[in-house]
Coordinates of C-alpha atoms in Angstrom, one line a residue:
M1 CA -29.5 0.0 67.5
M2 CA -25.8 -0.7 66.6
T3 CA -24.9 -1.9 70.4
G4 CA -28.0 -4.1 70.7
K5 CA -26.8 -6.1 67.3
I6 CA -23.1 -6.2 68.6
V7 CA -24.5 -7.9 71.7
K8 CA -26.6 -10.3 70.0
V9 CA -23.8 -11.4 67.8
A10 CA -21.6 -11.8 70.6
T11 CA -24.0 -13.7 72.6
L12 CA -24.6 -16.2 69.9
K13 CA -20.9 -16.4 69.2
Q14 CA -20.3 -17.1 72.9
K15 CA -23.4 -19.9 73.0
L16 CA -21.8 -21.6 70.0
A17 CA -18.2 -21.8 71.3
K18 CA -19.8 -22.8 74.7
E19 CA -21.7 -25.6 73.2
S20 CA -18.6 -26.8 70.9
K21 CA -16.6 -26.7 73.9
R22 CA -18.6 -28.9 76.1
W23 CA -19.2 -31.4 73.5
L24 CA -15.7 -31.7 72.4
A25 CA -14.4 -32.1 75.9
V26 CA -16.6 -35.2 77.3
G27 CA -17.2 -38.7 76.5
V28 CA -16.4 -40.3 73.3
A29 CA -15.6 -36.8 71.8
S30 CA -12.4 -36.9 74.0
A31 CA -11.3 -40.1 72.6
A32 CA -11.7 -38.5 69.2
L33 CA -8.9 -36.0 70.3
G34 CA -6.5 -38.8 71.2
L35 CA -7.2 -38.3 75.0
V36 CA -7.6 -41.9 75.2
V37 CA -3.7 -42.3 74.8
M38 CA -2.6 -39.6 77.1
S39 CA 0.1 -40.4 79.9
Q40 CA -0.9 -40.3 83.5
S41 CA 1.5 -37.1 84.0
N42 CA -0.9 -35.3 81.6
V43 CA -4.3 -36.0 83.5
A44 CA -5.1 -34.6 86.8
S45 CA -6.1 -37.6 89.1
A46 CA -9.1 -37.7 91.2
A47 CA -7.2 -36.9 94.5
D48 CA -6.3 -33.5 93.0
D49 CA -9.8 -32.4 92.8
P50 CA -10.1 -29.5 95.2
S51 CA -14.1 -30.3 95.4
A52 CA -13.6 -33.9 96.6
E53 CA -15.5 -34.4 99.9
T54 CA -13.4 -36.4 102.4
T55 CA -16.5 -37.4 104.4
Q56 CA -17.7 -39.3 101.3
P57 CA -17.5 -43.1 101.9
A58 CA -14.7 -44.8 100.0
A59 CA -15.4 -45.4 96.2
Q60 CA -16.0 -48.8 95.2
T61 CA -14.1 -50.2 92.2
Q62 CA -14.6 -53.4 89.9
D63 CA -12.8 -55.3 87.4
V64 CA -14.0 -54.9 83.7
T65 CA -12.9 -55.9 80.3
I66 CA -13.3 -53.5 77.3
N67 CA -13.2 -55.0 73.7
Q68 CA -12.5 -52.1 71.4
K69 CA -13.3 -52.6 67.9
T70 CA -11.3 -50.6 65.1
S71 CA -13.1 -51.2 61.5
T72 CA -13.0 -49.7 57.9
N73 CA -15.0 -50.2 54.9
V74 CA -14.7 -48.8 51.1
V75 CA -17.5 -47.8 49.4
D76 CA -18.3 -46.6 45.8
Q77 CA -20.5 -43.5 44.9
N78 CA -23.5 -45.6 45.2
G79 CA -22.8 -46.7 48.5
N80 CA -21.9 -50.5 47.5
Q81 CA -19.3 -51.9 49.7
L82 CA -16.0 -52.7 48.0
A83 CA -13.9 -53.7 51.0
S84 CA -14.2 -54.1 55.0
Q85 CA -12.0 -55.1 57.7
S86 CA -11.9 -55.3 61.4
S87 CA -9.4 -55.3 64.3
P88 CA -10.1 -55.6 67.9
S89 CA -8.2 -54.3 71.0
R90 CA -8.9 -55.7 74.5
F91 CA -8.2 -53.8 77.8
D92 CA -8.6 -55.5 81.4
L93 CA -9.3 -52.4 83.4
T94 CA -10.1 -51.6 87.4
V95 CA -12.7 -48.9 87.3
M96 CA -14.1 -46.8 89.9
D97 CA -17.9 -46.3 90.2
S98 CA -17.6 -42.9 88.5
G99 CA -15.8 -44.5 85.5
L100 CA -12.4 -43.5 86.5
I101 CA -9.8 -46.2 85.3
T102 CA -7.4 -46.8 88.3
A103 CA -5.5 -49.9 87.1
V104 CA -4.6 -51.5 83.7
R105 CA -4.3 -55.1 84.6
D106 CA -3.7 -56.1 81.1
S107 CA -4.2 -55.2 77.5
D108 CA -4.0 -56.4 73.7
V109 CA -3.8 -53.2 71.6
K110 CA -4.1 -53.6 67.8
G111 CA -6.4 -51.4 66.4
Q112 CA -4.7 -50.8 63.2
I113 CA -6.0 -51.3 59.6
T114 CA -4.6 -50.4 55.7
D115 CA -6.6 -50.0 53.1
K116 CA -5.9 -48.9 49.6
V117 CA -8.2 -46.9 47.1
P118 CA -9.2 -49.0 44.1
A119 CA -6.9 -48.3 41.2
G120 CA -8.4 -45.7 39.0
S121 CA -10.8 -44.4 41.7
K122 CA -10.9 -41.0 43.2
L123 CA -11.5 -40.5 46.9
D124 CA -14.6 -38.3 48.0
S125 CA -14.9 -38.4 51.5
V126 CA -13.7 -39.8 54.7
T127 CA -16.5 -40.5 57.7
L128 CA -15.3 -41.3 61.3
T129 CA -17.5 -42.6 63.6
L130 CA -16.6 -43.2 67.3
T131 CA -19.2 -44.9 69.4
N132 CA -19.4 -45.6 72.9
T133 CA -22.1 -48.2 74.4
G134 CA -21.3 -48.0 77.9
K135 CA -23.0 -46.3 80.7
N136 CA -22.9 -43.1 79.1
A137 CA -23.7 -43.9 75.6
S138 CA -22.5 -41.4 73.1
T139 CA -21.9 -41.3 69.3
V140 CA -19.4 -38.7 67.4
V141 CA -19.8 -38.6 63.7
V142 CA -17.0 -36.8 61.9
S143 CA -16.9 -36.1 58.3
Y144 CA -14.6 -34.4 55.7
D145 CA -15.8 -34.0 51.8
E146 CA -12.9 -34.1 49.5
N147 CA -15.0 -32.4 46.8
T148 CA -16.2 -29.6 48.7
G149 CA -13.4 -29.2 51.4
I150 CA -16.3 -28.9 53.9
G151 CA -16.0 -31.1 57.2
N152 CA -18.4 -31.4 60.2
V153 CA -18.8 -32.8 63.7
V154 CA -21.9 -34.4 64.9
A155 CA -22.2 -35.5 68.7
T156 CA -25.3 -37.4 70.1
S157 CA -25.7 -38.2 73.9
N158 CA -28.5 -38.9 76.1
G159 CA -30.9 -38.1 72.9
Q160 CA -29.3 -34.9 72.7
T161 CA -27.6 -33.9 69.2
V162 CA -25.1 -30.9 68.5
D163 CA -24.1 -30.3 64.9
L164 CA -21.5 -27.8 64.7
Q165 CA -22.2 -26.9 61.0
K166 CA -26.0 -26.5 61.8
Q167 CA -24.9 -24.1 64.9
A168 CA -22.4 -22.2 63.0
A169 CA -25.6 -21.2 60.4
T170 CA -27.3 -19.8 63.6
L171 CA -25.0 -17.1 64.0
G172 CA -26.1 -13.2 62.8
T173 CA -23.9 -12.2 60.4
R174 CA -22.8 -13.6 57.2
E175 CA -19.0 -13.2 58.4
E176 CA -19.8 -14.8 61.7
Q177 CA -21.3 -17.8 60.0
A178 CA -18.6 -18.2 57.5
Q179 CA -16.1 -18.3 60.2
A180 CA -17.9 -20.7 62.5
K181 CA -18.3 -23.0 59.6
A182 CA -14.6 -22.8 58.9
D183 CA -13.7 -23.7 62.3
A184 CA -16.0 -26.8 62.3
T185 CA -14.2 -28.0 59.0
A186 CA -10.8 -27.4 60.9
Q187 CA -12.3 -29.5 63.7
A188 CA -13.5 -32.3 61.7
A189 CA -9.9 -32.2 59.8
A190 CA -8.1 -32.6 63.1
Y191 CA -10.1 -35.3 64.1
I192 CA -9.5 -37.4 61.1
R193 CA -5.9 -36.7 61.0
N194 CA -5.6 -37.9 64.6
Y195 CA -6.7 -41.6 63.3
V196 CA -6.1 -41.6 59.6
T197 CA -2.8 -41.2 57.8
N198 CA -2.1 -41.6 54.1
S199 CA 0.6 -42.2 51.6
G200 CA -0.8 -41.6 48.1
D201 CA -3.7 -44.2 47.7
T202 CA -2.9 -46.2 50.7
Y203 CA -4.9 -44.9 54.0
T204 CA -3.9 -46.4 57.7
T205 CA -6.6 -46.3 60.2
S206 CA -5.2 -46.5 63.5
I207 CA -5.8 -45.9 67.2
T208 CA -2.0 -46.4 67.8
N209 CA -1.1 -43.7 65.9
K210 CA 0.0 -41.5 69.0
M211 CA 0.8 -44.5 71.6
D212 CA 3.2 -47.3 72.1
P213 CA 1.0 -50.4 72.4
K214 CA 3.2 -52.0 74.8
K215 CA 3.3 -48.8 77.0
V216 CA -0.4 -47.9 77.1
N217 CA -1.6 -46.5 80.3
L218 CA -5.2 -45.5 80.7
V219 CA -5.1 -44.8 84.4
N220 CA -6.8 -41.8 85.4
Q221 CA -8.7 -42.0 82.2
F222 CA -12.5 -42.4 81.9
I223 CA -13.7 -45.7 80.6
T224 CA -16.0 -43.4 78.3
D225 CA -12.8 -42.5 76.6
L226 CA -12.5 -46.2 75.0
A227 CA -14.8 -46.0 72.2
D228 CA -15.3 -48.3 68.8
V229 CA -13.5 -46.4 65.9
H230 CA -15.1 -47.0 62.3
V231 CA -13.8 -45.3 59.1
T232 CA -15.9 -45.2 56.0
Y233 CA -13.7 -44.2 53.0
K234 CA -16.3 -43.1 49.9
V235 CA -14.7 -43.5 46.4
T236 CA -15.7 -42.8 42.8
V237 CA -15.1 -45.8 40.5
P238 CA -14.6 -44.9 37.0
T239 CA -17.0 -46.6 34.6
P240 CA -15.8 -49.1 32.6
A241 CA -15.0 -48.4 28.9
P242 CA -17.5 -50.1 26.8
T243 CA -16.1 -53.2 25.0
T244 CA -17.7 -53.1 21.6
A245 CA -15.2 -51.9 19.2
T246 CA -15.9 -48.5 17.5
T247 CA -14.1 -46.5 14.7
P248 CA -12.6 -43.4 16.3
T249 CA -13.2 -40.1 14.7
T250 CA -10.8 -37.2 14.8
P251 CA -12.4 -34.1 16.2
A252 CA -11.7 -31.0 14.6
T253 CA -10.6 -29.3 18.2
T254 CA -9.7 -31.2 21.4
P255 CA -12.8 -32.5 23.4
I256 CA -13.3 -31.5 27.1
P257 CA -10.9 -33.6 29.2
E258 CA -13.3 -35.6 31.6
Q259 CA -10.7 -36.1 34.5
P260 CA -9.8 -33.7 36.9
H261 CA -6.5 -31.5 36.6
T262 CA -3.3 -32.4 38.1
V263 CA -1.6 -29.5 39.0
P264 CA 2.3 -29.0 39.5
T265 CA 4.0 -27.4 42.6
V266 CA 3.3 -23.6 42.5
T267 CA 5.9 -21.2 43.0
G268 CA 5.8 -20.0 46.3
Q269 CA 3.7 -22.9 47.3
T270 CA 5.8 -26.0 48.2
G271 CA 3.9 -29.4 47.2
V272 CA 0.7 -28.0 46.2
T273 CA -1.0 -30.5 43.9
V274 CA -4.3 -30.6 42.9
T275 CA -6.5 -33.4 41.8
E276 CA -10.2 -32.4 43.2
Q277 CA -12.9 -32.9 40.5
G278 CA -14.1 -29.7 39.2
V279 CA -11.1 -27.5 40.1
A280 CA -10.5 -24.9 37.5
A281 CA -7.1 -25.4 35.7
K282 CA -4.4 -22.5 36.0
G283 CA -5.1 -19.6 33.5
Q284 CA -8.8 -20.4 33.4
A285 CA -11.4 -18.0 34.5
V286 CA -13.8 -18.5 37.5
Y287 CA -16.6 -16.5 38.9
A288 CA -18.3 -16.1 42.5
V289 CA -21.6 -17.3 42.8
R290 CA -22.2 -16.1 46.5
G291 CA -20.3 -13.5 48.3
L292 CA -17.0 -13.8 49.2
Y293 CA -13.4 -12.1 50.4
M294 CA -10.2 -11.6 48.8
Y295 CA -7.4 -12.3 51.1
N296 CA -3.7 -11.2 50.8
S297 CA -3.2 -14.7 52.7
R298 CA -4.1 -18.6 52.3
T299 CA -5.1 -18.1 55.9
F300 CA -8.5 -16.7 55.7
A301 CA -8.5 -14.3 59.1
K302 CA -10.2 -11.3 59.2
S303 CA -6.9 -9.0 59.3
A304 CA -6.0 -10.8 55.9
R305 CA -9.1 -9.5 53.9
K306 CA -8.4 -7.2 50.9
T307 CA -12.0 -6.8 49.5
Y308 CA -15.3 -8.1 49.7
Y309 CA -17.5 -9.2 46.8
A310 CA -21.0 -9.4 47.1
K311 CA -23.3 -11.7 45.6
Q312 CA -24.5 -10.7 42.3
T313 CA -26.9 -11.7 39.4
R314 CA -25.4 -14.2 37.0
V315 CA -24.5 -11.6 34.3
N316 CA -22.8 -9.3 36.9
R317 CA -20.8 -11.9 38.9
P318 CA -17.2 -10.7 39.9
M319 CA -14.6 -12.7 37.7
F320 CA -11.4 -14.0 38.4
V321 CA -8.3 -16.0 36.5
V322 CA -6.7 -18.3 38.3
T323 CA -3.1 -18.2 38.7
G324 CA -2.1 -20.7 41.2
Y325 CA -2.9 -22.7 44.0
A326 CA -2.4 -22.9 47.6
R327 CA -3.9 -24.8 50.6
S328 CA -4.8 -23.7 54.4
K329 CA -3.1 -25.1 57.4
T330 CA -6.0 -28.0 57.4
G331 CA -5.6 -28.5 53.7
A332 CA -8.4 -26.4 52.3
L333 CA -7.6 -25.4 48.6
R334 CA -7.4 -21.9 47.8
Y335 CA -7.0 -20.3 44.3
I336 CA -4.5 -17.7 43.9
V337 CA -6.2 -15.3 41.4
R338 CA -6.1 -12.1 39.5
D339 CA -9.5 -9.8 39.6
V340 CA -10.5 -9.1 35.8
N341 CA -13.6 -7.1 36.6
H342 CA -12.6 -4.5 34.0
T343 CA -14.9 -1.5 35.1
K344 CA -14.3 -1.9 39.0
K345 CA -11.7 -0.5 40.9
T346 CA -10.3 -4.0 41.9
D347 CA -9.5 -4.6 38.7
G348 CA -5.9 -6.1 38.2
W349 CA -5.7 -6.8 42.2
K350 CA -3.9 -10.2 43.4
G351 CA -4.9 -12.5 46.2
Y352 CA -6.6 -15.6 47.7
I353 CA -10.1 -16.8 47.4
T354 CA -11.5 -20.1 48.2
A355 CA -11.9 -22.9 45.8
N356 CA -15.0 -24.3 47.5
R357 CA -17.5 -24.8 44.7
T358 CA -20.5 -23.6 46.7
F359 CA -18.8 -20.2 46.3
V360 CA -16.7 -20.2 43.1
V361 CA -17.2 -22.5 39.6
P362 CA -15.5 -22.2 36.5
V363 CA -16.8 -19.2 34.0
Y364 CA -17.0 -21.7 30.9
Y365 CA -19.5 -24.6 30.6
R366 CA -17.8 -27.9 30.4
S367 CA -20.5 -30.1 29.0
L368 CA -23.6 -30.3 26.8
P369 CA -27.0 -29.5 28.3
K370 CA -29.2 -32.3 28.0
S371 CA -31.6 -30.2 26.1
R372 CA -29.0 -29.5 23.8
V373 CA -30.6 -25.8 23.8
I374 CA -28.8 -22.8 25.0
T375 CA -30.2 -19.5 26.0
V376 CA -28.7 -16.0 24.8
I377 CA -28.5 -14.0 28.3
N378 CA -26.2 -11.2 27.4
K379 CA -28.3 -7.9 26.9
T380 CA -26.4 -6.9 23.9
G381 CA -26.5 -10.4 22.6
V382 CA -23.6 -12.7 21.1
K383 CA -22.4 -13.7 17.8
A384 CA -21.9 -16.7 15.9
Y385 CA -18.3 -17.4 14.0
K386 CA -16.9 -19.5 11.5
N387 CA -13.7 -20.3 13.5
V388 CA -13.1 -21.6 16.8
N389 CA -11.1 -18.6 17.9
L390 CA -14.3 -16.6 17.3
T391 CA -13.2 -15.0 14.4
G392 CA -15.3 -14.4 11.2
A393 CA -18.5 -13.4 12.5
T394 CA -21.5 -14.9 10.6
K395 CA -24.8 -13.9 12.7
H396 CA -25.8 -11.8 15.6
Y397 CA -28.3 -13.4 18.2
R398 CA -30.4 -11.2 20.3
K399 CA -30.9 -11.6 24.2
G400 CA -33.4 -14.3 24.9
A401 CA -32.7 -16.7 21.7
H402 CA -32.7 -20.2 21.9
L403 CA -29.9 -21.8 19.9
K404 CA -29.5 -25.8 19.0
V405 CA -26.2 -27.1 20.2
A406 CA -24.4 -30.1 18.7
K407 CA -21.3 -30.4 20.6
I408 CA -18.8 -28.6 22.8
V409 CA -15.1 -28.2 22.2
T410 CA -12.1 -26.4 23.9
H411 CA -10.0 -23.6 22.8
H412 CA -6.9 -23.1 25.0
L413 CA -8.3 -22.7 28.4
T414 CA -12.1 -21.8 27.3
T415 CA -14.8 -23.6 25.6
R416 CA -17.0 -23.0 22.7
Y417 CA -20.4 -24.6 21.7
V418 CA -20.9 -25.8 18.2
L419 CA -24.2 -24.8 16.7
S420 CA -26.2 -27.2 14.8
N421 CA -25.1 -25.0 11.5
G422 CA -21.5 -25.7 12.3
T423 CA -20.4 -22.4 13.7
Y424 CA -19.2 -21.3 17.1
I425 CA -20.5 -19.7 19.9
T426 CA -19.0 -18.8 23.4
A427 CA -19.8 -21.1 26.3
N428 CA -19.3 -18.5 28.9
K429 CA -22.0 -18.5 31.5
K430 CA -22.2 -14.8 31.6
L431 CA -23.4 -14.6 28.2
I432 CA -25.5 -17.9 27.9
I433 CA -27.4 -20.2 29.8
A434 CA -27.8 -23.8 29.4
G435 CA -31.3 -24.8 28.5
R436 CA -34.6 -22.9 27.6
Y437 CA -35.5 -19.5 29.5

């Protein structure tokens, strides 16, 4: 039985690798990897093909002009367009019937656009679309979500579509799926880096990133490698503050900050600055909502795994304290953590875990529930206190009790709910849950 399972997993993995390689090596996908700018010395000519038949009639050539468009647009969180630009490039080519370019008679290469994320806004995602409308029409859509750290590549040609993230989900084991999904994200990040560079809030889209426009040589490339390039930057635009004057009140404790944390450089990891929305601050507690591994390196290789934390019910979810940050080679954010599961043998272990919010979220609530009601889920109940530091116990609430909350406040790196009677109760998600249950 074990042998059959291994064979099945290996077959699935080989299938995914084969399909991915096929799609990423042909047509417009080649352009996405920058092959459009390769020199003649890096590409085998048609005469080098050992399978060429000398008895075949001479191939016909024709002169063609290709107009390649580079364009961008910036949209807000609701899809409303904030800015749009376009820059054309022209190539006068001599092309064989097979689509192989044999000569570049003239070219006017531009294809560079600079966009700036609006002041005060935050970049949510980048989507790169490469479209070839020639004889072998094809489209590649590459996306990377800055909030989740997940990227994907979707290629379509001749009515067939390959989605790398969906293919990864078809593998036979959780570990194989996770690795394939990470590979898809790395593939997407590499694609986008090939076309998009940034300095702060200024992003440059360019087909000339790796080429000298005055020395472009497309000879021995295929015409399908020339594709229109379009980049969409999606941003979150902050809601304007109300213009009506209000009388400020001084809260008893510091309210929850609504802006993401900006974390300075962490010792041992140069230049790690974190501005992603929803990232836990250094010193805060997080817990795993899905199964995950702890690693001894920011590179999540199988050989670097320290231990596996299985998915647990809410009250038993494994908990960690964030002690720092790191990024993988592809830019994915990692938490450097200390295990604080005091009844487990891993208590006190240190390592790296993903900061992907699909797997890890802060332990403490940071907002009020819409219903303004919470339910006690801890089997031994919880206590209410006179003070925000949870001293001066006033009442014990049993599991299942529904409590009305008035506001939420911070205490150091934790939060407390203030009940309608003015007492404080923990906002720890392992002890209470928002809503009526």
